[in-house]
Amino acid sequence: MSSVKLANAIASPLLCAAPEAGMFSHLLANFDGLVYRCLVDSNWTMQFISDGCLALTGYEPEDFIANAAVSYEDLIHPDHRQHVRQVVHAALQRHERINLEYQIVRRDGTVRWVWERATGIKDMHGVYIALEGFIQDITQRKQAEQALHEAEQRYRSIVENAVEGIFQSTPDKGYLAVNPALARIYGYDSPQQMIDHLRDIDSQLYVDPQRRAEFLRCMAEHDGVINFESQVYQRNGNVIWISENARNVRGPDHAVQFFEGSVIDITERKIYEAQIRHQATHDALTGLPNRNLLHDRLQQAMANAQRNNHIAAVAFIDLDQFKFINDSLGHQVGDELLKVVGQRLRSCMRAADTVARQGGDEFVIVLDNHRSCETVTDIVRRMIALVAEPWLAKGLELQVTCSVGVSVFPNDGRDVETLLRNADSAMYKAKELGRNTFQYFSAEMNLHATQRLEVLNSLRYALAHDEFMLHYQPKVQLATGRVIGAEALIRWHSTTRGLVSPGHFIPLAEESGLIIPIGEWVLRAACAQNMAWQRAGHAPLPIAVNLSPRQLARDDIVDLVADALQSTGLDPRYLELEITENDVMRDVDKSLATLIRLKELGVKIAIDDFGTGYSSLNYLKRFPVDTLKIDRSFVNDIATDADDAAIVKAVISLAHILNLDVVAEGVETDEQRRFLVENGCDEVQGYYFGRPMPVQEFAGACFHPGHA
Ligand code: C2E
Ligand code: MG
Ligand code: MG
């Protein structure tokens, strides 16, 4: 039954005696609140009001009937009277139910919140004349709501004003909610802007995707993270460091609904920590690693050297005139000098090497992963020369030199202390030797280093003073015994050393780069000689010239060969270039391109020392090669070593299959010759047929008709 019908039933005196009346009054007595019927007038004049009236208002029902003692209008809190009237009239106009909350002032003066629901009652003309409804005390609920609202306001204020960033997020949907502080930390104008923009946290926020993966893993495994540090991008792309705490928020089914946590910006702390770390491991004046870091690096270098079977070297450097400069020109100049020296030392090193300041005017260098002492010596020499270059201080041009001691791992020591001590004592030897120089700790290495330097100097001298010459070794056709070519082999007739064979200086020339001018000289001299013989009326012979790896690697090698041919007028088919297989294999594509261009000039190409390198059949087929020269080491033992014999046979067959000429090098005996004849080798070269000979001798022996 609706409340309207109920109210009608109660309001109608005729119905009061009806059998349900007892039930209604019972119901009404238990009803928490009051039921009423009032007129739509300025006092809301009550026609009926139930007993609940007393408990709700403090007045008896009779007090209200016909406004006997008080009107309902008066009961309504003055602040709410107008509102109540407006709501009622608006509802009646729309023919809707009235539903409103407002305050009343009880008889005892206390103020209560009430909830009223009512319906308008029309007269026979359809005009609303009365209201029927009920009113209940909702003060408690209102207070609870108010308390809740205030509590929410308080929390909101904490979150909104927190300096920490606070968030709720999910692994796939981005941020659900963030506070202004987090938006600020990540460089956004507002939380909403950040939520709209940051849709893919994994890639948009985290600098290292691995770190985000680690975060998700921790959330899954430990249900949260504490002080989890990562680098993130701000909106403008800047990178900052953050530390976050987060936990999983689970639903009733225990499934994770979202993450909730807080973030602080720890960039400044990180920078500070890095500074502290740097200060602990670096020298304040020069910015170079200090003694502590030096020890670590040296330890590392030793481990690297051990692993790669290389060497590591320690160079101890002491400035020769530091004390004098410091005392006479002052500490400021002294400091400046140390900085300049530090920079200069650094500029000589590779990135992997360490330049450290040991203290005072002492520097230590760790050279990591060098194959041999040669490169170490080169660096130390460069370093000494660079330190000795003049520099300006207080308008003066000053010059200092340094003395350097070098110890080498593993020869001179297997631990940090020993290596440093030995480098230090080598440095004192360098001082004794007159300063501005270096010494290895071991006598043997010193000898090697000095000899090397002397040979390099003499080689430069040799180039400038025409000390090189070419010898020619005949190549003989086995079938006929005729000389069908020659190989030009360099000889060095040094004024100080006598005749030096190429095995002694070619590797050094190669390493130092001197091979480039030397090789060019050989090429031009061999072409010129060949032309000279032809002009003298000898039958033309192809002459082979050895090309070094460095020459082959140069972009201008083809131009150089072309120029040598053109300037001497030699027909290209009388020039053969010998290259070793390893040179070619170093950069296959580049070599192939170079060889093709050389071939286009019309010269021949031979693979020298074949069998000692790593040629693959595949490349042999692709390369424009004319001849294979079987290395001397195989030929040497063909008569006694079955393996070598087998290899030589195999190479001969291979050459024939690939349609290449094959030359056996280093044939010294008749036995070897016979073996080669039997196995179909085309050509031979070796002492048995002729040693490398000076020009005159070669002409006399090899062009003489009937010699072969
Ligand atoms: P290679 O090109 O394999 O030259 C052959 C070497 O074997 C020459 O040594 C030659 O004298 C030697 N030889 C020839 N027949 C015999 C023999 O029957 N028995 C023995 N025991 N040795 C024999 P050489 O002249 O000392 O040259 C050595 C290497 O130096 C050459 O090996 C070549 O790689 C290089 N070389 C020589 N001249 C030049 C040059 O002008 N430029 C370049 N880049 N390298 C050169
Ligand atoms: Mg050769
Ligand atoms: Mg050879």
Tab-separated table of N, CA, C and O and ligand atoms in Angstrom, residues 487-489 544-547 578-580 608-609 629 665 685, ligand 2:
chain	number	residue	atom	x	y	z
A	487	GLU	N	111.784	-13.382	-59.204
A	487	GLU	CA	111.165	-12.649	-58.102
A	487	GLU	C	112.154	-11.612	-57.610
A	487	GLU	O	113.327	-11.925	-57.385
A	488	ALA	N	111.657	-10.372	-57.468
A	488	ALA	CA	112.520	-9.302	-56.955
A	488	ALA	C	112.476	-9.353	-55.438
A	488	ALA	O	111.402	-9.338	-54.846
A	489	LEU	N	113.649	-9.447	-54.819
A	489	LEU	CA	113.707	-9.531	-53.355
A	489	LEU	C	114.614	-8.418	-52.845
A	489	LEU	O	115.729	-8.227	-53.342
A	544	ALA	N	108.304	-10.770	-60.489
A	544	ALA	CA	107.350	-10.710	-59.375
A	544	ALA	C	107.849	-9.758	-58.299
A	544	ALA	O	109.038	-9.723	-57.988
A	545	VAL	N	106.908	-8.979	-57.748
A	545	VAL	CA	107.217	-8.057	-56.653
A	545	VAL	C	106.307	-8.417	-55.478
A	545	VAL	O	105.122	-8.685	-55.670
A	546	ASN	N	106.884	-8.458	-54.271
A	546	ASN	CA	106.070	-8.757	-53.089
A	546	ASN	C	105.326	-7.512	-52.620
A	546	ASN	O	105.933	-6.446	-52.476
A	547	LEU	N	104.036	-7.667	-52.398
A	547	LEU	CA	103.253	-6.551	-51.847
A	547	LEU	C	102.967	-6.853	-50.378
A	547	LEU	O	102.545	-7.954	-50.040
A	578	GLU	N	102.969	-10.470	-55.733
A	578	GLU	CA	102.809	-11.582	-54.786
A	578	GLU	C	102.185	-11.059	-53.498
A	578	GLU	O	102.687	-10.112	-52.897
A	579	ILE	N	101.111	-11.705	-53.133
A	579	ILE	CA	100.491	-11.324	-51.860
A	579	ILE	C	100.292	-12.601	-51.053
A	579	ILE	O	100.148	-13.675	-51.633
A	580	THR	N	100.288	-12.470	-49.730
A	580	THR	CA	100.095	-13.703	-48.949
A	580	THR	C	98.606	-13.874	-48.651
A	580	THR	O	97.859	-12.912	-48.622
A	608	ASP	N	101.369	-15.939	-52.367
A	608	ASP	CA	102.676	-16.330	-51.854
A	608	ASP	C	102.516	-17.183	-50.590
A	608	ASP	O	101.495	-17.090	-49.912
A	609	ASP	N	103.516	-17.965	-50.297
A	609	ASP	CA	103.536	-18.763	-49.059
A	609	ASP	C	102.256	-19.563	-48.877
A	609	ASP	O	101.731	-19.690	-47.767
A	629	LYS	N	101.942	-20.099	-54.940
A	629	LYS	CA	103.324	-20.447	-54.633
A	629	LYS	C	103.334	-21.273	-53.352
A	629	LYS	O	102.994	-20.775	-52.277
A	665	GLU	N	108.313	-23.243	-53.949
A	665	GLU	CA	109.382	-22.358	-53.493
A	665	GLU	C	110.413	-23.155	-52.697
A	665	GLU	O	110.077	-24.169	-52.083
A	685	GLN	N	111.271	-22.586	-57.799
A	685	GLN	CA	112.131	-21.475	-57.436
A	685	GLN	C	112.924	-21.989	-56.251
A	685	GLN	O	112.356	-22.605	-55.348
B	2	MG	MG	107.522	-13.736	-52.490
